[in-house]
PDB file of C-alpha atoms in Angstrom:
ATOM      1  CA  UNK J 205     127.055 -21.259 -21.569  1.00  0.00           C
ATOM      2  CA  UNK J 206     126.129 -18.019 -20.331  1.00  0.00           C
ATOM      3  CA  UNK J 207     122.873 -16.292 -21.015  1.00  0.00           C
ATOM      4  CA  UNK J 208     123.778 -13.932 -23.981  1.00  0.00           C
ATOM      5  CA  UNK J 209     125.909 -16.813 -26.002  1.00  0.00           C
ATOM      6  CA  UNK J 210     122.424 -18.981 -25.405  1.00  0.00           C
ATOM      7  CA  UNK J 211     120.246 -15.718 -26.914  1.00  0.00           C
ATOM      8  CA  UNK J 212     122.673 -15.278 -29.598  1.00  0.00           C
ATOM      9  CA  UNK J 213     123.163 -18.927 -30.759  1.00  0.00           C
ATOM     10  CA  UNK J 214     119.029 -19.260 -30.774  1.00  0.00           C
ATOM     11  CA  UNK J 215     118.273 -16.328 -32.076  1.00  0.00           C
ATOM     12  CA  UNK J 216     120.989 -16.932 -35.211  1.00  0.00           C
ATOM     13  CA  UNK J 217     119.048 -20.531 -35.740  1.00  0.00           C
ATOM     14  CA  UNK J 218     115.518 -18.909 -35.440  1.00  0.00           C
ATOM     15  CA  UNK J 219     116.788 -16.456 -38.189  1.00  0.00           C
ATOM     16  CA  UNK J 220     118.114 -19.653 -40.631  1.00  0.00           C
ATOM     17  CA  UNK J 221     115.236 -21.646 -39.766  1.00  0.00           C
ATOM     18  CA  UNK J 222     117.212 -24.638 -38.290  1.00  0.00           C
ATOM     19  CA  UNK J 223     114.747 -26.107 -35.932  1.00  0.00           C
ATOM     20  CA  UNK J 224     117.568 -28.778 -35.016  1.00  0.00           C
ATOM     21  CA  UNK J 225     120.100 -26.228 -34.323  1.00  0.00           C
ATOM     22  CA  UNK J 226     117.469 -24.187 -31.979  1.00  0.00           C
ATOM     23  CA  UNK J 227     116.586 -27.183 -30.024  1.00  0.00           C
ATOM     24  CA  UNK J 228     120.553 -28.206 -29.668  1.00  0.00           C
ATOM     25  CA  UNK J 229     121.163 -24.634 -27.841  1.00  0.00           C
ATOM     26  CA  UNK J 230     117.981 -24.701 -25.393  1.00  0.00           C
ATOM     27  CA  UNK J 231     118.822 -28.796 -24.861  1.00  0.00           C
ATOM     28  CA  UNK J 232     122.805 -27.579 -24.135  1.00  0.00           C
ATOM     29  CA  UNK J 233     121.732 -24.489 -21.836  1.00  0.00           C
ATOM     30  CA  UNK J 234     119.392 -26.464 -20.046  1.00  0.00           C
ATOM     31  CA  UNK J 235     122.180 -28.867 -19.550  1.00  0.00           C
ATOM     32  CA  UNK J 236     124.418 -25.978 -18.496  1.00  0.00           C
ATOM     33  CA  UNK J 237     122.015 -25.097 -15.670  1.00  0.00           C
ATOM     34  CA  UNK J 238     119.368 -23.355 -16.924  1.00  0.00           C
ATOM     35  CA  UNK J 239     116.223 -23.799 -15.149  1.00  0.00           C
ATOM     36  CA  UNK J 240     112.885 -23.605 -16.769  1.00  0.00           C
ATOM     37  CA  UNK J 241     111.965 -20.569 -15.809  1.00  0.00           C
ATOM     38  CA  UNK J 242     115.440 -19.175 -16.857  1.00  0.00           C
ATOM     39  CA  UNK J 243     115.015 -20.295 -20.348  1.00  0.00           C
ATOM     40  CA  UNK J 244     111.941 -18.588 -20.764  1.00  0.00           C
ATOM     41  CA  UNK J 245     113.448 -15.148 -19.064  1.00  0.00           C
ATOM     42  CA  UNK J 246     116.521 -15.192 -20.497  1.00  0.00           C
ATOM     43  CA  UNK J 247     116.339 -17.087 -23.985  1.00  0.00           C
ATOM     44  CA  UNK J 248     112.398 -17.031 -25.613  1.00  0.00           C
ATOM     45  CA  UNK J 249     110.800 -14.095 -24.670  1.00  0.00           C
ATOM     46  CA  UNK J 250     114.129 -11.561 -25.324  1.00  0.00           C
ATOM     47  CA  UNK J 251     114.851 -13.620 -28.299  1.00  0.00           C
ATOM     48  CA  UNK J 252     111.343 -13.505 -29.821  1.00  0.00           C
ATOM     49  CA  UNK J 253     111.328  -9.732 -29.231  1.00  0.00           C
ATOM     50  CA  UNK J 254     114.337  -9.844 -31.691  1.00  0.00           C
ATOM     51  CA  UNK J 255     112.144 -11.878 -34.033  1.00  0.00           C
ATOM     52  CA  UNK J 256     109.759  -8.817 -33.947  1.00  0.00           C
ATOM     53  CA  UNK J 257     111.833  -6.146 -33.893  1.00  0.00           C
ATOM     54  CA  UNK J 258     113.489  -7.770 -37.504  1.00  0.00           C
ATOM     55  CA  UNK J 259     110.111  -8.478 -38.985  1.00  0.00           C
ATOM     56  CA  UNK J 260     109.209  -4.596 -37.955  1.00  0.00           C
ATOM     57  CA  UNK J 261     112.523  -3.667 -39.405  1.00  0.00           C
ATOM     58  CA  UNK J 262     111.570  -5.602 -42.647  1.00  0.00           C
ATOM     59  CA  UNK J 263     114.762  -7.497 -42.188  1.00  0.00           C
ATOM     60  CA  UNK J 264     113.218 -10.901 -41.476  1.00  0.00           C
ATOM     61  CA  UNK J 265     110.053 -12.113 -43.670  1.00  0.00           C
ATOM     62  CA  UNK J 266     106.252 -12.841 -42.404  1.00  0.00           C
ATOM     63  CA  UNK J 267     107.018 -16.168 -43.188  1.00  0.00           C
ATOM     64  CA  UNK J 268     110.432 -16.505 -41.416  1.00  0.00           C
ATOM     65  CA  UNK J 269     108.510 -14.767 -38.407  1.00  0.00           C
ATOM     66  CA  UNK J 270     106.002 -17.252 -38.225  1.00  0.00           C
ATOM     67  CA  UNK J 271     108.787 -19.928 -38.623  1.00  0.00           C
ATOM     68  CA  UNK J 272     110.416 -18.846 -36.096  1.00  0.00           C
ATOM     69  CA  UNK J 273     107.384 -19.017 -33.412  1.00  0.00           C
ATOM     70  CA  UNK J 274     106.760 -22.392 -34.504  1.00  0.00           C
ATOM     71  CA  UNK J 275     110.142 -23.037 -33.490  1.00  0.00           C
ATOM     72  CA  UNK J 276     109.698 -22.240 -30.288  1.00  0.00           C
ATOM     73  CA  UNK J 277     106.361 -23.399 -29.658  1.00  0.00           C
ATOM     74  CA  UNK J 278     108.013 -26.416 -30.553  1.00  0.00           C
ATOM     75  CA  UNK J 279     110.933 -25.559 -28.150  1.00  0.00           C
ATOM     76  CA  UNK J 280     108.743 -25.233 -25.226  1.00  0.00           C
ATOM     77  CA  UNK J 281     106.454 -28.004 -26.126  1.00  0.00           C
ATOM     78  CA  UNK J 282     110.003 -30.212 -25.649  1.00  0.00           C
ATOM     79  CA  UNK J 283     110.645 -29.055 -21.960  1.00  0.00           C
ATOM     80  CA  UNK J 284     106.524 -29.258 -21.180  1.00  0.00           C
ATOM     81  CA  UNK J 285     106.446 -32.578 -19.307  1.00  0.00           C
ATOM     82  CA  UNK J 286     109.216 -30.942 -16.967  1.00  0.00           C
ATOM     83  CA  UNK J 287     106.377 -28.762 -15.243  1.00  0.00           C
ATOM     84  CA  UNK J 288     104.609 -31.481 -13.918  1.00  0.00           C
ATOM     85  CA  UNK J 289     107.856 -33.139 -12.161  1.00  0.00           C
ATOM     86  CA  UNK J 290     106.819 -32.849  -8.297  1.00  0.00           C
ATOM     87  CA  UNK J 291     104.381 -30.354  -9.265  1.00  0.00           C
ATOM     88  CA  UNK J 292     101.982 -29.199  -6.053  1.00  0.00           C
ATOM     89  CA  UNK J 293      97.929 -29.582  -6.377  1.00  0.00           C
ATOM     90  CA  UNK J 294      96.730 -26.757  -8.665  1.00  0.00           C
ATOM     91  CA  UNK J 295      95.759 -23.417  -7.695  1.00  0.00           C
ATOM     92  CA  UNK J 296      94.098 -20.451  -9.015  1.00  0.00           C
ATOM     93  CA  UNK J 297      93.201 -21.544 -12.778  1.00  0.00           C
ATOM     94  CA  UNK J 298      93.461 -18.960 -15.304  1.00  0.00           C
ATOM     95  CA  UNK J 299      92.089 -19.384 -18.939  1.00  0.00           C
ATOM     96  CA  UNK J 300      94.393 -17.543 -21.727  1.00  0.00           C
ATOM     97  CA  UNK J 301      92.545 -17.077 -25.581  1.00  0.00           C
ATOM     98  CA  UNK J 302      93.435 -15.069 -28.400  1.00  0.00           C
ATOM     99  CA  UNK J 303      90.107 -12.971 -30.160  1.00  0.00           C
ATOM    100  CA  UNK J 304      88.508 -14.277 -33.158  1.00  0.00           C
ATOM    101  CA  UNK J 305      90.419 -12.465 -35.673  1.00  0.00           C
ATOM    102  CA  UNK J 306      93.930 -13.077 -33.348  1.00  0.00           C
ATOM    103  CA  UNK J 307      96.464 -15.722 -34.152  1.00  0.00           C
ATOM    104  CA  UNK J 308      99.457 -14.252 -31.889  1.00  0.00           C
ATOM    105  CA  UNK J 309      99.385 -17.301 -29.481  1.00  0.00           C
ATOM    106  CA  UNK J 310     103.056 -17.409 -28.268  1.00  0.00           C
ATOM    107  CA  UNK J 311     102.723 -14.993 -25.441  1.00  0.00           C
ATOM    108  CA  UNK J 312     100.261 -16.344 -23.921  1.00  0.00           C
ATOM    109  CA  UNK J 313     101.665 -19.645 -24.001  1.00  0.00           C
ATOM    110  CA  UNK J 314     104.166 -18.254 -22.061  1.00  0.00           C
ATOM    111  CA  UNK J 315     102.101 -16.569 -19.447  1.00  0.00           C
ATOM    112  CA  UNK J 316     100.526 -20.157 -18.984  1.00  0.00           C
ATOM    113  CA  UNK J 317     103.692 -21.942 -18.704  1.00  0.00           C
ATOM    114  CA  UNK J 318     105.262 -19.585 -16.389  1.00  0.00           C
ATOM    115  CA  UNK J 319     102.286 -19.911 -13.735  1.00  0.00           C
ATOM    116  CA  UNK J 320     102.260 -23.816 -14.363  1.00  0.00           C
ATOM    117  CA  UNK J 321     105.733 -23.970 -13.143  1.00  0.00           C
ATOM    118  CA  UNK J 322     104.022 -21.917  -9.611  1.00  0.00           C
ATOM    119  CA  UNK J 323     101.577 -24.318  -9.264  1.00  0.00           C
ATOM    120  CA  UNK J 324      98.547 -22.614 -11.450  1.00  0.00           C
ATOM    121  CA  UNK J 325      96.257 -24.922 -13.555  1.00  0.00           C
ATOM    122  CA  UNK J 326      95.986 -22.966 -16.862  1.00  0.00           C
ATOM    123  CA  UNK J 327      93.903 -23.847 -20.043  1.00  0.00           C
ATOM    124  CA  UNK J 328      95.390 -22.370 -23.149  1.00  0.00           C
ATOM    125  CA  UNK J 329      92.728 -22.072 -26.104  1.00  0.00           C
ATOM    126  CA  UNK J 330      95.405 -20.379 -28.538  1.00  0.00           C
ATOM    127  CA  UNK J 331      94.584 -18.500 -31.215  1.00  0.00           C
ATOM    128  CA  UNK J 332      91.217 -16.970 -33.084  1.00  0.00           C
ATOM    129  CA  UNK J 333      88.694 -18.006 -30.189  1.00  0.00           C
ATOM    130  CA  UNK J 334      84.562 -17.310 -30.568  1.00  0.00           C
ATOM    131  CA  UNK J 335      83.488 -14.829 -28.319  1.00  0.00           C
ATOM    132  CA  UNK J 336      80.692 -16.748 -27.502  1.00  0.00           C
ATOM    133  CA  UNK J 337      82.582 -20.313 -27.128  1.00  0.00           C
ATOM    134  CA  UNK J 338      85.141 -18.075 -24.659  1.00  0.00           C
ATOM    135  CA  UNK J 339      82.463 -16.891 -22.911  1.00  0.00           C
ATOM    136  CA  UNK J 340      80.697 -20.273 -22.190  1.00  0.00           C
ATOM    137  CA  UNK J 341      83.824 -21.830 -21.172  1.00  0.00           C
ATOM    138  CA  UNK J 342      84.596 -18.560 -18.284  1.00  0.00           C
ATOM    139  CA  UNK J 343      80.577 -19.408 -17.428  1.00  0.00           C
ATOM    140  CA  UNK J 344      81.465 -23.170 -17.014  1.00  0.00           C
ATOM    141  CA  UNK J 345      84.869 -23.240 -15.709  1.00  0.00           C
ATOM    142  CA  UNK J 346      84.469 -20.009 -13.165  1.00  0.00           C
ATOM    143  CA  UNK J 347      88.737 -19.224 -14.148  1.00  0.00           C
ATOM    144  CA  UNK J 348      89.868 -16.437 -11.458  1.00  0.00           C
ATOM    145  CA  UNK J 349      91.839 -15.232 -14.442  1.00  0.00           C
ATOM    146  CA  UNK J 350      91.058 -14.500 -17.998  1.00  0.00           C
ATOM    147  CA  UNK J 351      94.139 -13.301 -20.282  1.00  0.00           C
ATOM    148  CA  UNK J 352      93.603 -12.046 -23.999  1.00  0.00           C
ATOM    149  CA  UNK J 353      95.763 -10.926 -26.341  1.00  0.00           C
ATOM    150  CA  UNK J 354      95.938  -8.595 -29.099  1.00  0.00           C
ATOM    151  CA  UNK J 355      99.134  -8.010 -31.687  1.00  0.00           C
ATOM    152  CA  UNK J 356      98.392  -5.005 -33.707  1.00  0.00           C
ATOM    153  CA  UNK J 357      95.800  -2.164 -32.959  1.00  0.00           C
ATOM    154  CA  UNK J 358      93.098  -2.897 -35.527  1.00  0.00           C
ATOM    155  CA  UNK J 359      92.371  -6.123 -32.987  1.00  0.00           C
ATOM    156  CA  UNK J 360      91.973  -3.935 -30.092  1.00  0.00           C
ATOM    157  CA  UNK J 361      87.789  -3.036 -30.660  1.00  0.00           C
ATOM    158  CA  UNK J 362      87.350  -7.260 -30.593  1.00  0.00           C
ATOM    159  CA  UNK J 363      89.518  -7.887 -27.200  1.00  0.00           C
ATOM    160  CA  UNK J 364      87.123  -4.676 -25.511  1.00  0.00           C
ATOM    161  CA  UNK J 365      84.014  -6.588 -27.255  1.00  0.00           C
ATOM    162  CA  UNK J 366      85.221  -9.812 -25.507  1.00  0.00           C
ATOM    163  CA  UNK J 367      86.170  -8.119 -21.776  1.00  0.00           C
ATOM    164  CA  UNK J 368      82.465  -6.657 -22.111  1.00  0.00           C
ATOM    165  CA  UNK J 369      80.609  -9.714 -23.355  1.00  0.00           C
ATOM    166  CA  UNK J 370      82.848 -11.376 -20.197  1.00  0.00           C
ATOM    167  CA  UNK J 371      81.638  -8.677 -17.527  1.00  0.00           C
ATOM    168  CA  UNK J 372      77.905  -8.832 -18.973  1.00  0.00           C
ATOM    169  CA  UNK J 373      78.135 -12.861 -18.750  1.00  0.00           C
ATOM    170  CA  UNK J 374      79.612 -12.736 -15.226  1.00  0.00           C
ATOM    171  CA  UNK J 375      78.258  -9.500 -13.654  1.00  0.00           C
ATOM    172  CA  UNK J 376      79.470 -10.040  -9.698  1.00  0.00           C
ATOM    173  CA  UNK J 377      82.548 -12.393  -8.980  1.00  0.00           C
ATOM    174  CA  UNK J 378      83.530 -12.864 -12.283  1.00  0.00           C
ATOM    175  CA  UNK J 379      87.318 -13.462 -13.381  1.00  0.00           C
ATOM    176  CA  UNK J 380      90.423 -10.229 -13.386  1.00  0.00           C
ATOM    177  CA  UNK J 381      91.224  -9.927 -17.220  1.00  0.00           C
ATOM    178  CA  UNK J 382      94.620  -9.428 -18.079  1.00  0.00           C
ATOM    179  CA  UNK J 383      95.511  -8.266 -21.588  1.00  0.00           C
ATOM    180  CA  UNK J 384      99.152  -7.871 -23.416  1.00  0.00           C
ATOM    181  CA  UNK J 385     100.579  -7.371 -26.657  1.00  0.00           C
ATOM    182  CA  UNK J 386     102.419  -5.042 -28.296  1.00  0.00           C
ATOM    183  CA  UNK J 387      99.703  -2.096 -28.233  1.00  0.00           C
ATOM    184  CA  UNK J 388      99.730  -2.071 -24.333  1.00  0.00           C
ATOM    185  CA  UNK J 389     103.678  -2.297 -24.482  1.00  0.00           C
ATOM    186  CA  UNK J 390     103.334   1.439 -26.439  1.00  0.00           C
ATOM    187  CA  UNK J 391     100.773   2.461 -24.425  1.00  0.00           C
ATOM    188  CA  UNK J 392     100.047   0.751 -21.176  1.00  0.00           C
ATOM    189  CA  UNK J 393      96.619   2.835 -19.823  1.00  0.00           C
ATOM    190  CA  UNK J 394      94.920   0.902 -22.856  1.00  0.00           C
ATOM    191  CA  UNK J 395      94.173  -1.953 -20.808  1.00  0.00           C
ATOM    192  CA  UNK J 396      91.903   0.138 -18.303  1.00  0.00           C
ATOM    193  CA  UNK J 397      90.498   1.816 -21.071  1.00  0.00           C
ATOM    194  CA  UNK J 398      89.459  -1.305 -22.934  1.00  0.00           C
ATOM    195  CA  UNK J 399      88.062  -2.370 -19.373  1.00  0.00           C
ATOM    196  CA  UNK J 400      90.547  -4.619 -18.480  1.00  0.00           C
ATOM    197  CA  UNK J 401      92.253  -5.252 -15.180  1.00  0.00           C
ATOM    198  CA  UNK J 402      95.821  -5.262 -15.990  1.00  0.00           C
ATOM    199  CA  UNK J 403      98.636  -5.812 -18.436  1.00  0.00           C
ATOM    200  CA  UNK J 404     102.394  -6.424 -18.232  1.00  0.00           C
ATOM    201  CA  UNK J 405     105.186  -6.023 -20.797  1.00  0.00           C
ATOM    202  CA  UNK J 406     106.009  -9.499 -21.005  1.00  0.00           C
ATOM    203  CA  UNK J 407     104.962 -12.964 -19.677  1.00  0.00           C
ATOM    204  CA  UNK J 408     107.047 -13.512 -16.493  1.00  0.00           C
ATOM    205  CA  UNK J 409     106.095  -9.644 -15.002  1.00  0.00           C
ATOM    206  CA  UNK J 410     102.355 -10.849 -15.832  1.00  0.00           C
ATOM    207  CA  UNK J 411     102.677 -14.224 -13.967  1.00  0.00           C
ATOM    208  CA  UNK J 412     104.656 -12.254 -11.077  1.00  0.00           C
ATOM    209  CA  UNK J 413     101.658  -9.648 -10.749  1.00  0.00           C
ATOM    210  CA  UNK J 414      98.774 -12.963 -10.794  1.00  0.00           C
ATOM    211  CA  UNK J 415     100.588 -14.514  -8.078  1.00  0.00           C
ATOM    212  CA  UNK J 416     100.553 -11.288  -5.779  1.00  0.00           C
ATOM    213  CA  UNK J 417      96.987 -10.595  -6.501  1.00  0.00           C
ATOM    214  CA  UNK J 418      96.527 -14.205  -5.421  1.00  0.00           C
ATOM    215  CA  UNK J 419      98.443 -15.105  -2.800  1.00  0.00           C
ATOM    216  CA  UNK J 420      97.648 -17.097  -0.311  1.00  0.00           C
TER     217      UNK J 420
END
């Protein structure tokens, strides 16, 4: 199976809903070769920027949209035990939360399973998090990382609320904030603007750019 018969194949069942017939092509790619890390590359994240682009292009429903992310969350929640298998003692932990009015979880997900599979410890609070309860946790758990996400612009003024209730909670030493989404894909000087540290278009450039800025 080569990479573009495993995006077409998934990205046909997404579109019909067929959870069954999505989890047949990741099981029979992984079979074929595919590594973890391939899957996500090559399969989920181009794949779920079709989803998007549809949705955008009002070919594809809200609702088959959010079907199809619960797909693949479901997808990836199939292959999760696999990180662990001979996995080293964790590094550099990074905490990933959506805002409080932001329920676009699935890239973030991502970015957390991508660094798992380097040896990261990540905590993944998903969507619609409290400011406050986010900030507690980076107070108590001291992450080197923090990564937020935002899907449309009318969430941007909460994610630079958050990054500044973050920097005022943890003045000196605190954690890099990453953000992504699709305003910093149009647009990528937003994240320095909003006072973040960094963005990336997609989860596997943001996990490459974390483990430079952390190597040992």
């Amino acid at each position: 199976m080569t990479a573009d018969t495993a995006r077409e194949r998934y990205l046909e069942a997404l579109v019909s809903g067929n959870r069954r017939a999505a989890f047949e092509v990741i099981d029979q790619a992984h079979e074929a070769g595919f590594t973890l890390r391939s899957l996500y590359l090559e399969v989920f994240q181009p794949v779920m920027r079709d989803i998007g682009r549809l949705w955008q292009e009002n070919r594809i429903t809200v609702a088959d949209e959010h079907l199809a992310t619960a797909i693949t969350q479901a997808a990836m929640a199939r292959l999760y035990d696999e990180l662990f298998q001979g996995a080293a003692a964790p590094g550099p932990l990074l905490i990933a939360a959506c805002t409080d009015q932001e329920r676009h979880e699935l890239g973030l997900r991502m970015i957390c399973d991508v660094l798992e599979m380097e040896g990261w410890d990540t905590l993944f609070l998903g969507a619609t998090v409290p400011t406050d309860d986010l900030v507690r946790m980076v107070r108590e758990r001291k992450p080197q990382v923090v990564a937020l996400s935002a899907s449309i612009a009318p969430h941007l003024p909460r994610v630079q609320q958050t990054i500044q209730a973050i920097r005022d909670a943890v003045p000196t030493g605190g954690p890099l904030i990453a953000v992504g989404g699709r305003p910093f894909l149009d647009d990528p000087s937003l994240a320095e603007r909003l006072g973040a540290d960094m963005t990336a278009k997609d989860a596997v450039e943001a996990a490459e750019r974390l483990k430079e800025r952390f190597a040992a």
